[in-house]
Coordinates of C-alpha atoms in Angstrom, one line a residue:
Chain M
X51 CA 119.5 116.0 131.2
X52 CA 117.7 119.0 129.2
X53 CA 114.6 120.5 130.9
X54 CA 112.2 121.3 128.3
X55 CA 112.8 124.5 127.0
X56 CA 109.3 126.4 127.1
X57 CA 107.8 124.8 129.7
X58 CA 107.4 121.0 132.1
X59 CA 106.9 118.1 130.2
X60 CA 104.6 115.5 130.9
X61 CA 103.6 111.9 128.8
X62 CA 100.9 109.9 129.8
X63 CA 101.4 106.6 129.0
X64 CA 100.8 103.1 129.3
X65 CA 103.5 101.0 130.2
X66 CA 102.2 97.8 127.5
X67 CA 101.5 100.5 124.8
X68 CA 104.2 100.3 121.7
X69 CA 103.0 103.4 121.0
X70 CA 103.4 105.6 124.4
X71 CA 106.8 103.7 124.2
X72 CA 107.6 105.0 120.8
X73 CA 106.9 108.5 122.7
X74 CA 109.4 107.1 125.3
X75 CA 112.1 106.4 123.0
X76 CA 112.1 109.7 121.4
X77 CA 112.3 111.7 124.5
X78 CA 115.0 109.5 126.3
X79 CA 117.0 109.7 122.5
X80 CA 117.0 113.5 123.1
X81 CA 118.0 113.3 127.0
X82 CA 114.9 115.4 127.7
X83 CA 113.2 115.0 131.6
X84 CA 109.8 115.0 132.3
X85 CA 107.6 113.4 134.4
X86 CA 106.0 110.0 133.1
X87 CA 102.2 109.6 134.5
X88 CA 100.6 105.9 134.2
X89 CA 97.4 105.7 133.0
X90 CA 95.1 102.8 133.0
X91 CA 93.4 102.4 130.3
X92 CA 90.4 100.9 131.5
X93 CA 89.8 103.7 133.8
X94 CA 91.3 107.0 132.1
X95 CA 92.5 110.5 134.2
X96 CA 90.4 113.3 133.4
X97 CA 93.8 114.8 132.4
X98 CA 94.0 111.9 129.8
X99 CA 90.4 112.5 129.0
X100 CA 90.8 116.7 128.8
X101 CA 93.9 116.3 126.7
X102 CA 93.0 114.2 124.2
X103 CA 89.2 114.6 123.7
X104 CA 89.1 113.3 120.3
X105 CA 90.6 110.1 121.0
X106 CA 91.1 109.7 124.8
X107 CA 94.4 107.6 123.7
X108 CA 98.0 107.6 125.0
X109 CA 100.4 108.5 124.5
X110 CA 100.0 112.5 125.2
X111 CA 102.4 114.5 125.6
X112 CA 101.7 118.4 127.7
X113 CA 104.7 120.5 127.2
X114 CA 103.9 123.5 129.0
X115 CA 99.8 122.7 129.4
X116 CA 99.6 122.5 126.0
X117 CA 99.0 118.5 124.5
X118 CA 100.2 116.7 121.2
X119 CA 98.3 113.6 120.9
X120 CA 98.8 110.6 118.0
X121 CA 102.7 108.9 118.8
X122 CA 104.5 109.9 115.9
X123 CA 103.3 113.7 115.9
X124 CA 104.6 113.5 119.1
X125 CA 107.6 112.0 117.9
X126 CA 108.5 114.6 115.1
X127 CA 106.9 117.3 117.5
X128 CA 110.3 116.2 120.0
X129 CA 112.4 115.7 116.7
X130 CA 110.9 119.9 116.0
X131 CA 110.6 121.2 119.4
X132 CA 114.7 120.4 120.6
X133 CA 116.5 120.5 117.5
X134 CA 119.8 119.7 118.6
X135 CA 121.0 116.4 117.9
X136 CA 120.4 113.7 117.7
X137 CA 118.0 113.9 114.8
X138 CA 115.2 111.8 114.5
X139 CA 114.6 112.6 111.0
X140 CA 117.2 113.3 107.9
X141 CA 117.9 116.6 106.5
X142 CA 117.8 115.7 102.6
X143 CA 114.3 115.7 101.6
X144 CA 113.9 112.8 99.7
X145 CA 115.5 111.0 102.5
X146 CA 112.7 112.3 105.2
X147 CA 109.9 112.0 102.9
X148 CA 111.1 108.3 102.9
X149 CA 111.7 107.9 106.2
X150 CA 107.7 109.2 106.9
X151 CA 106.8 106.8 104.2
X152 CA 107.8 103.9 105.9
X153 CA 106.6 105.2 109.2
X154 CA 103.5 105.4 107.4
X155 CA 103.5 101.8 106.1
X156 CA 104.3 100.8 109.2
X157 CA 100.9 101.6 111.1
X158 CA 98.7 101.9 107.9
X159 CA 99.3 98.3 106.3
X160 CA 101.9 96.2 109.1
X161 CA 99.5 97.2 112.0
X162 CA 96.6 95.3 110.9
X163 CA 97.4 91.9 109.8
X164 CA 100.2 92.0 112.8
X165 CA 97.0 93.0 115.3
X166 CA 95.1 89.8 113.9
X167 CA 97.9 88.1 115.2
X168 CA 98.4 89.4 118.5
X169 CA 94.7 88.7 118.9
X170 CA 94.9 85.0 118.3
X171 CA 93.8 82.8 120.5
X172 CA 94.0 79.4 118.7
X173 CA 96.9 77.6 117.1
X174 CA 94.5 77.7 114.0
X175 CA 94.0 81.5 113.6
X176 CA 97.7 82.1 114.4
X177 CA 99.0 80.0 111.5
X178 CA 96.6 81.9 109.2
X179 CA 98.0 85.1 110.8
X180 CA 101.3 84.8 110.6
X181 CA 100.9 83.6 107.1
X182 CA 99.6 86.9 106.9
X183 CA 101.7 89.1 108.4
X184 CA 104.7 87.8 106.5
X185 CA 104.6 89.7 103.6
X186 CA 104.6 92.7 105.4
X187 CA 107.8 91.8 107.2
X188 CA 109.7 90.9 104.4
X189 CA 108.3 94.2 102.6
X190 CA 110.2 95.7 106.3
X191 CA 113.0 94.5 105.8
X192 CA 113.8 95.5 102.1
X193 CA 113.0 98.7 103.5
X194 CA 115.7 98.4 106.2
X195 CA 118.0 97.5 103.1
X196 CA 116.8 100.5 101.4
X197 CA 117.1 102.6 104.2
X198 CA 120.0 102.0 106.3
X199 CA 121.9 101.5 103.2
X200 CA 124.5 98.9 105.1
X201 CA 124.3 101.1 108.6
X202 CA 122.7 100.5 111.7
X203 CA 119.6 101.7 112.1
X204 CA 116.9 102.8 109.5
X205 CA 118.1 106.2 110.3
X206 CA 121.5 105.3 109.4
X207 CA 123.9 105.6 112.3
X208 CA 121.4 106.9 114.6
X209 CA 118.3 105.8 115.9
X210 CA 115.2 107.9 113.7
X211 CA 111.6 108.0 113.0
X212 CA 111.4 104.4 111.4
X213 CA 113.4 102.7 113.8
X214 CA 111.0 104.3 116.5
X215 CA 107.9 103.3 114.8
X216 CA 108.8 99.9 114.1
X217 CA 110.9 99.7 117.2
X218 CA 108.4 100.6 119.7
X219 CA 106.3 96.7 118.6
X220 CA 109.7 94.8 119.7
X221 CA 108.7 94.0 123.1
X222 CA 105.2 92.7 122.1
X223 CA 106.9 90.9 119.1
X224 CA 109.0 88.8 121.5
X225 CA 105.5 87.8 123.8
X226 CA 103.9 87.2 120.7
X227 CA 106.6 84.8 119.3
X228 CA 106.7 83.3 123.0
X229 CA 103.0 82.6 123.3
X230 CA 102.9 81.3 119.2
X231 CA 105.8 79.6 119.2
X232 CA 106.9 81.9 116.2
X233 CA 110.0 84.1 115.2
X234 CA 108.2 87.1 113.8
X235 CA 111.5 88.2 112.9
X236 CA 113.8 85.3 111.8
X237 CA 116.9 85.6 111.3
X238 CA 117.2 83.4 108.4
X239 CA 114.2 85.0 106.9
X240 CA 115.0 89.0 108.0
X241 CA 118.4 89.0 108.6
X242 CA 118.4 92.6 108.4
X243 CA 115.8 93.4 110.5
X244 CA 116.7 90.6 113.2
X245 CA 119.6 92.1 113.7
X246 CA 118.5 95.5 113.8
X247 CA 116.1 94.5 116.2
X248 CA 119.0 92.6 118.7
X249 CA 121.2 96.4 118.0
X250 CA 117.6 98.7 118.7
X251 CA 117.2 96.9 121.8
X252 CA 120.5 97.6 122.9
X253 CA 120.2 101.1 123.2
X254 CA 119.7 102.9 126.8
X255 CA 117.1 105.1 125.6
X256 CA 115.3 101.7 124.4
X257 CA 116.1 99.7 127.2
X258 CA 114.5 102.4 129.4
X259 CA 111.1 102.8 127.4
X260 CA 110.5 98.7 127.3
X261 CA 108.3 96.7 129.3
X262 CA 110.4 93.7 131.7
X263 CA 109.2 90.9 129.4
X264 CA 108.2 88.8 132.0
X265 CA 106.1 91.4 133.1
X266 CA 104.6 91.8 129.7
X267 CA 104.1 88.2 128.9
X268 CA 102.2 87.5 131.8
X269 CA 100.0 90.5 130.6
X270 CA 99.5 89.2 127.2
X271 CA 98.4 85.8 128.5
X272 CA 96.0 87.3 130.6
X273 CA 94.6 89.6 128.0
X274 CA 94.1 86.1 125.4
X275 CA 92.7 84.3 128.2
X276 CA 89.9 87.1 128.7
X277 CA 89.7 87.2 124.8
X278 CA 89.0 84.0 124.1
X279 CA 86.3 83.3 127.2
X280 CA 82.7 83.7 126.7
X281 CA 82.1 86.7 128.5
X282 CA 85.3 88.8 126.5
X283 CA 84.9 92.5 127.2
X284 CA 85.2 94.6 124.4
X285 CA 89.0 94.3 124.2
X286 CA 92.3 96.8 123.9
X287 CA 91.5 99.8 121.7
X288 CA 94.8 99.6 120.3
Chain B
X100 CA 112.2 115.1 74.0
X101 CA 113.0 115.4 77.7
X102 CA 110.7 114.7 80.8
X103 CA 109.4 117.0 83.1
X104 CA 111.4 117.5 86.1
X105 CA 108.0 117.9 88.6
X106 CA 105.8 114.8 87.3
X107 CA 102.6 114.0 89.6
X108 CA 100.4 110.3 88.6
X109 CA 97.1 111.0 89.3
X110 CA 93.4 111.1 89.0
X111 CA 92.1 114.6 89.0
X112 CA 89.0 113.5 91.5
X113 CA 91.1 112.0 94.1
X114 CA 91.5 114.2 96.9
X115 CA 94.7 112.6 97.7
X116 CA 95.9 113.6 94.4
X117 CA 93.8 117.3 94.6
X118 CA 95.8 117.9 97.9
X119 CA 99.9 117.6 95.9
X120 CA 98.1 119.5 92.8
X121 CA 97.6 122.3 95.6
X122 CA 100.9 122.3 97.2
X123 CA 102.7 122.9 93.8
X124 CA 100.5 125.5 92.4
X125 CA 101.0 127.4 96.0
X126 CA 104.6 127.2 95.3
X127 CA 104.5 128.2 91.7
X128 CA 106.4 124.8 91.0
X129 CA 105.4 123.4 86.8
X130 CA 104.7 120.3 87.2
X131 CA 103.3 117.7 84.5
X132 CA 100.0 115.4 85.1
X133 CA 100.4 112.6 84.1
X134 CA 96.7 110.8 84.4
X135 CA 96.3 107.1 85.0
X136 CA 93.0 105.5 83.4
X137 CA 90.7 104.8 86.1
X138 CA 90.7 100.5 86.8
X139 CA 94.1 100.5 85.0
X140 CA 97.3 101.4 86.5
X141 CA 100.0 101.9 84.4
X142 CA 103.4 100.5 84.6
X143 CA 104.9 103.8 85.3
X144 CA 102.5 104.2 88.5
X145 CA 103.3 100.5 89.2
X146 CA 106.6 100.6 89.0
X147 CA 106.8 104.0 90.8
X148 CA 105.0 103.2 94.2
X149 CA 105.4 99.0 94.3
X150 CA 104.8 99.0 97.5
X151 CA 100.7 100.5 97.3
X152 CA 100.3 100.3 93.6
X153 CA 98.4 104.0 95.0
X154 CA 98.3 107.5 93.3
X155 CA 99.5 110.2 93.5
X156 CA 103.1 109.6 93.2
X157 CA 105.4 112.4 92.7
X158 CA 108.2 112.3 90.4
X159 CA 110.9 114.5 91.0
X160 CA 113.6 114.6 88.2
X161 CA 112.3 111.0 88.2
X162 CA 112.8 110.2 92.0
X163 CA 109.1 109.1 93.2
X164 CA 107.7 110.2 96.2
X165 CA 104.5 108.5 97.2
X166 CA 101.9 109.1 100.2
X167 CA 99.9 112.6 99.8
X168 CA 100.4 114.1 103.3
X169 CA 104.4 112.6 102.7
X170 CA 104.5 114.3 98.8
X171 CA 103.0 117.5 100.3
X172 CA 105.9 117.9 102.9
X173 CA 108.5 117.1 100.8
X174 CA 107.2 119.8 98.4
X175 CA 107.5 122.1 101.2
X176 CA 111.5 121.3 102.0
X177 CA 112.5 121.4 98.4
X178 CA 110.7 124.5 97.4
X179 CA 111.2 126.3 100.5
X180 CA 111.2 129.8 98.6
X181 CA 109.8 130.3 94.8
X182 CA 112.2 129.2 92.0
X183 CA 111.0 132.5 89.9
X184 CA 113.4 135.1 92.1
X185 CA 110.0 136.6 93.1
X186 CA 108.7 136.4 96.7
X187 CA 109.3 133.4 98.4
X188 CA 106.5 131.2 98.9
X189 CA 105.0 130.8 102.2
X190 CA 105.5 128.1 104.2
X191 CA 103.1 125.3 104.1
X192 CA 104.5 123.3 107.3
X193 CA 103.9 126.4 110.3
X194 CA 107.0 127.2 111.2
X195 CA 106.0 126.8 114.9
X196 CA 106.3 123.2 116.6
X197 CA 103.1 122.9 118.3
X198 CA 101.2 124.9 115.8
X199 CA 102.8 122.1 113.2
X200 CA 102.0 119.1 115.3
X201 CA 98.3 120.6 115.7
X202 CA 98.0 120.3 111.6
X203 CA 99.7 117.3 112.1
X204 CA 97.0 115.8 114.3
X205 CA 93.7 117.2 112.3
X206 CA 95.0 116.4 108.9
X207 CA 95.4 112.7 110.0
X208 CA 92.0 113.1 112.0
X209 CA 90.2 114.3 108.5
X210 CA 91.6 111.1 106.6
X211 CA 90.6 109.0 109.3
X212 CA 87.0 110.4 109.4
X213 CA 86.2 111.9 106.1
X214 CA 86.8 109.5 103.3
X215 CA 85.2 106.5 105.0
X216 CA 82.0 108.1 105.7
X217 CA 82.2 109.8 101.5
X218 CA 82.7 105.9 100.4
X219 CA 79.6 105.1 102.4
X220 CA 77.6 107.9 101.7
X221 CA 78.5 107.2 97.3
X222 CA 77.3 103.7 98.0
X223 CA 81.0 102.7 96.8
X224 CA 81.0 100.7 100.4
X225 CA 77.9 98.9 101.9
X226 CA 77.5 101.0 105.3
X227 CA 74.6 102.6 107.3
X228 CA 74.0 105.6 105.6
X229 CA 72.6 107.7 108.4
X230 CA 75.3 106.7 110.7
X231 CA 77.9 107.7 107.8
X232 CA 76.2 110.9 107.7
X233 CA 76.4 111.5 111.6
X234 CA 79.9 110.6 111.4
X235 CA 80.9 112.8 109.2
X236 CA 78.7 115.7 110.7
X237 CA 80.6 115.3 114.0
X238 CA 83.9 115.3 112.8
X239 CA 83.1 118.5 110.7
X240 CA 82.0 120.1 114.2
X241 CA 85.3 119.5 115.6
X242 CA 87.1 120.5 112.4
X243 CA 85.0 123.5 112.9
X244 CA 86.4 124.0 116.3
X245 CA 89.7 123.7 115.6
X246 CA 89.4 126.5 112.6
X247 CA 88.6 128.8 114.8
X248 CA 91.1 128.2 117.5
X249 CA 94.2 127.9 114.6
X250 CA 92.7 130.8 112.5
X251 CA 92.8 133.2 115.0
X252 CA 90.1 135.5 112.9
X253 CA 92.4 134.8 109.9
X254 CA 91.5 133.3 107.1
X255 CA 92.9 130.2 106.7
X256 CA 93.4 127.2 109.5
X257 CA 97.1 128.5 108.5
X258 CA 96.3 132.4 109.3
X259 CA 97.2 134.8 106.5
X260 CA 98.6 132.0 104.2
X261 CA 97.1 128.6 103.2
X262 CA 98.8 125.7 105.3
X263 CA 98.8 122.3 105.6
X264 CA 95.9 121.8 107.4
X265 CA 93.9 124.1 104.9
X266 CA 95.2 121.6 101.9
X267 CA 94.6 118.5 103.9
X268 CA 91.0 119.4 104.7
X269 CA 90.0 121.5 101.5
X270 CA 90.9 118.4 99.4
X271 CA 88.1 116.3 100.5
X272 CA 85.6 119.3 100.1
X273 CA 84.4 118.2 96.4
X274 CA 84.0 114.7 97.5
X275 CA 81.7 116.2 100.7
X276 CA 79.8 118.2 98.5
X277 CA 78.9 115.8 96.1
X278 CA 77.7 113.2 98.7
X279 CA 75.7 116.1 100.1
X280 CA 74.1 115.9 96.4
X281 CA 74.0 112.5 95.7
X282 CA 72.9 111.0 100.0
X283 CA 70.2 114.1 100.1
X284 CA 72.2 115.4 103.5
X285 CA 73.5 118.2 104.5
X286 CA 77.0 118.2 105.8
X287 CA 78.9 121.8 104.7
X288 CA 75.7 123.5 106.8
X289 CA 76.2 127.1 107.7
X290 CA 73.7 126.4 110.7
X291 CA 75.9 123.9 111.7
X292 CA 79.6 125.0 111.1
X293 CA 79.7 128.5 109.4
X294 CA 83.2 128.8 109.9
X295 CA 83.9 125.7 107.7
X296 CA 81.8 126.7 104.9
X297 CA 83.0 130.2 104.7
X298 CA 86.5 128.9 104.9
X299 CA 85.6 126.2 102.3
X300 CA 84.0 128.8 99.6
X301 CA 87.3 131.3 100.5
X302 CA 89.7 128.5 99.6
X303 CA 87.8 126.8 96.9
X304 CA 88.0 130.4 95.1
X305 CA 91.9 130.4 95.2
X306 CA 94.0 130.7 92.7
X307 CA 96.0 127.7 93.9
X308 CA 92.8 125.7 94.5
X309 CA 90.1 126.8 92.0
X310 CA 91.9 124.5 89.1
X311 CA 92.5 121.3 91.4
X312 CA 88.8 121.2 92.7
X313 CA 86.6 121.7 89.7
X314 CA 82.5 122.0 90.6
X315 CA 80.8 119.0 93.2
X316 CA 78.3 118.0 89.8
X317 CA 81.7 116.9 88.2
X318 CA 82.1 114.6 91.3
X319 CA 79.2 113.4 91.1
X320 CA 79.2 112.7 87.5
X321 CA 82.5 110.7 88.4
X322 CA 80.9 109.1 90.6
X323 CA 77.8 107.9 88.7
X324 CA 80.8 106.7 85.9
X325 CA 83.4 105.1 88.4
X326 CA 81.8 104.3 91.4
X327 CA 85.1 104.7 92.7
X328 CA 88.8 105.7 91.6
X329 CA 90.4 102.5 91.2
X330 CA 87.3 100.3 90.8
X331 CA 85.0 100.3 87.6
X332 CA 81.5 100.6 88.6
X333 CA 80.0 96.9 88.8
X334 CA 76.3 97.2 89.7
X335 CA 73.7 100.0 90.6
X336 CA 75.4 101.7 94.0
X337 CA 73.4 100.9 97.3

């Protein structure tokens, strides 16, 4: 496994957080060692809090002291910083500035009405939510057409910046689907996608970054059953 | 007759659109603007960008690329030295990884902070004015801080040459001046962040710039007309 050139590497994460796990992904896709510090969330490190003093969010990464905060700068800071392959990111133009449109889409309009979703805590708002957030999904998954053009991945043959984005959600997709009794991505709906998602999942670098389901499903119970009580706290800032 | 090869939809007064007008004068690239009529999208934008239905959309030899921060670094790959056999133009991405995930991070920081607050502050959304105003002052601290720990006593958040950061940031400058104007606050304040406002006058007055950020009373005058760029005005603002 590749040290960092240029200095230690360090990510602080969270082990629930899709997007400390996108960071995950990316650094386990380029064989890179570092150490991996937990935070909790609810009670942040002062190195959390000194190296991301704008947002005090994970995932950070410190390569040599220095910090790059927000998941997928850190993601094409990796995909910059080690340029040997794999390649997160194509090398025709048109291709990348596709790739980083999608990534785009994926937190700037998918995020939201997934989110309302994920913070259901009736059968009621969860139909109305899912309702929602299908439109989005099947806007995905003409995108995974569009972009794997009949390969694996978004990135083609190799896992890259839109598989990562999207791919980093999967875990909490399945607790989601478990608790809702929903198929967020249905395979007679998205075929693409679900089996891009079943192929994603398969992959070491994935397998490592993900949360044991169990694990995670017990979590998102826990975190509905303090949303929907009286005395909810203010919630995940995610 | 045949089309352009470099088409860009816009609005002149969208900063989104100010910010791909920017990157292709800095690169000498001719381009043609082709300008949608504000509350009616065209069929060329609409079939361009189907997935937002959002300027600007950039149309190379008809291929559209859409997403400002996306269009500005794809016109940074393709025209990676000037077409005109003179000397190559600079580099908008920084060449170095950390220094490119650091623009990375503050241009997504300024569209996060800026054009909320300038929506609230033009009465185009219903918000607390004061705390818009606040809002914005704070992130224009830290935006100060950063310029002076990325310009190194250069000119530009890029050094010698105007970078990404620079065109992310300097694009919502008319729309921040012309809520200063029409909100009565003061938000470019040399008491406050003289770095900025140097930076901002040094930038404005470029040759690449000057054109693609005409004088805040034009915003304003927009502003009075439009309330906003994709909405008619419907009633006096708040």
């Amino acid at each position: 496994m590749a040290a960092g050139g240029g200095g230690e590497l360090q990510l602080l994460g969270c082990w629930y957080s899709p997007y400390a796990i996108r960071a995950r992904v990316a650094l386990g896709l380029k064989g890179l060692s570092y150490e991996y510090i937990e935070e909790d969330l609810f009670s942040k490190s002062d190195l959390l809090l000194r190296s991301n003093p704008v947002h005090r969010k994970v995932p950070v990464l410190i390569h040599g002291g220095r910090p790059v905060c927000e998941s997928l700068v850190v993601v094409q800071y990796v995909d910059d910083a080690w340029a040997a392959p794999p390649h997160l990111l194509p090398a025709d133009a048109h291709a990348r500035a596709t790739a980083r449109f999608w990534a785009a889409y994926i937190d700037d309009k998918f995020f939201q009405p997934w989110r309302a979703l994920f913070r259901s805590t009736t059968d009621e708002q969860r139909a109305e939510a899912f309702k929602d957030v299908l439109p989005q999904v099947e806007v995905l998954e003409q995108a995974f057409m569009e972009c794997s053009q009949g390969k694996a991945f978004f990135g083609g043959n190799a896992i890259g910046l839109v598989d990562i984005a999207l791919g980093g959600f999967l875990a909490w997709f399945k607790a989601v689907d478990q608790v809702s009794g929903t198929c967020l991505l249905d395979e007679a709906r998205f075929p693409g996608l679900a089996a891009w998602a079943e192929r994603f999942m398969g992959v070491d670098a994935v397998r490592d970054a993900m949360p044991d389901d169990r694990r995670l499903l017990e979590h998102y119970r826990g975190f509905l059953a303090k949303l929907a009580s009286p005395a909810a706290p203010a919630g995940y800032s995610s | 007759m045949s089309e352009a090869a470099v088409r860009v939809i816009g609005l002149w007064a969208s900063p989104y659109v100010i910010r791909v007008l920017i990157a292709l004068k800095l690169k000498g690239v001719e381009y043609e603007f082709v300008e949608e009529v504000v509350g009616k999208k065209s069929e060329l934008l609409l079939r361009s960008n189907p997935v937002h239905k959002k300027i600007p959309v950039l149309l190379h030899h008809g291929k559209p690329v859409s997403e400002s921060l996306v269009i500005v670094q794809y016109i940074d790959e393709v025209w990676s030295s000037s077409s005109s056999g003179g000397a190559p133009a600079a580099a908008i991405l920084p060449a170095d990884p950390y220094t490119r995930a650091v623009h990375r991070f503050w241009a997504q920081y300024a569209d996060d902070k800026v054009p909320s607050a300038v929506r609230i502050l033009k009465g185009t959304d219903a918000g607390d004015k004061e705390q818009a105003a606040g809002q914005l002052a704070a992130a224009l601290q830290l935006l100060e801080q950063a310029f002076v720990e990325l310009s190194h006593g250069k000119r530009y958040f890029g050094g010698d040459s105007v970078a990404y950061l620079d065109i992310a940031l300097v694009s919502h400058v008319g729309w921040v001046k012309a809520v200063e104007k029409i909100a009565g606050v003061a938000l470019l304040d040399k008491a406050k962040v003289p770095n900025l406002v140097a930076w901002a006058d040094r930038l404005c007055a470029h040759p690449a710039v000057a054109d693609a950020i005409p004088d805040a009373d034009k915003f304003v005058e927009y502003s009075v007309k439009y309330g906003s760029f994709s909405k008619p005005i419907n009633g006096p603002a708040k």
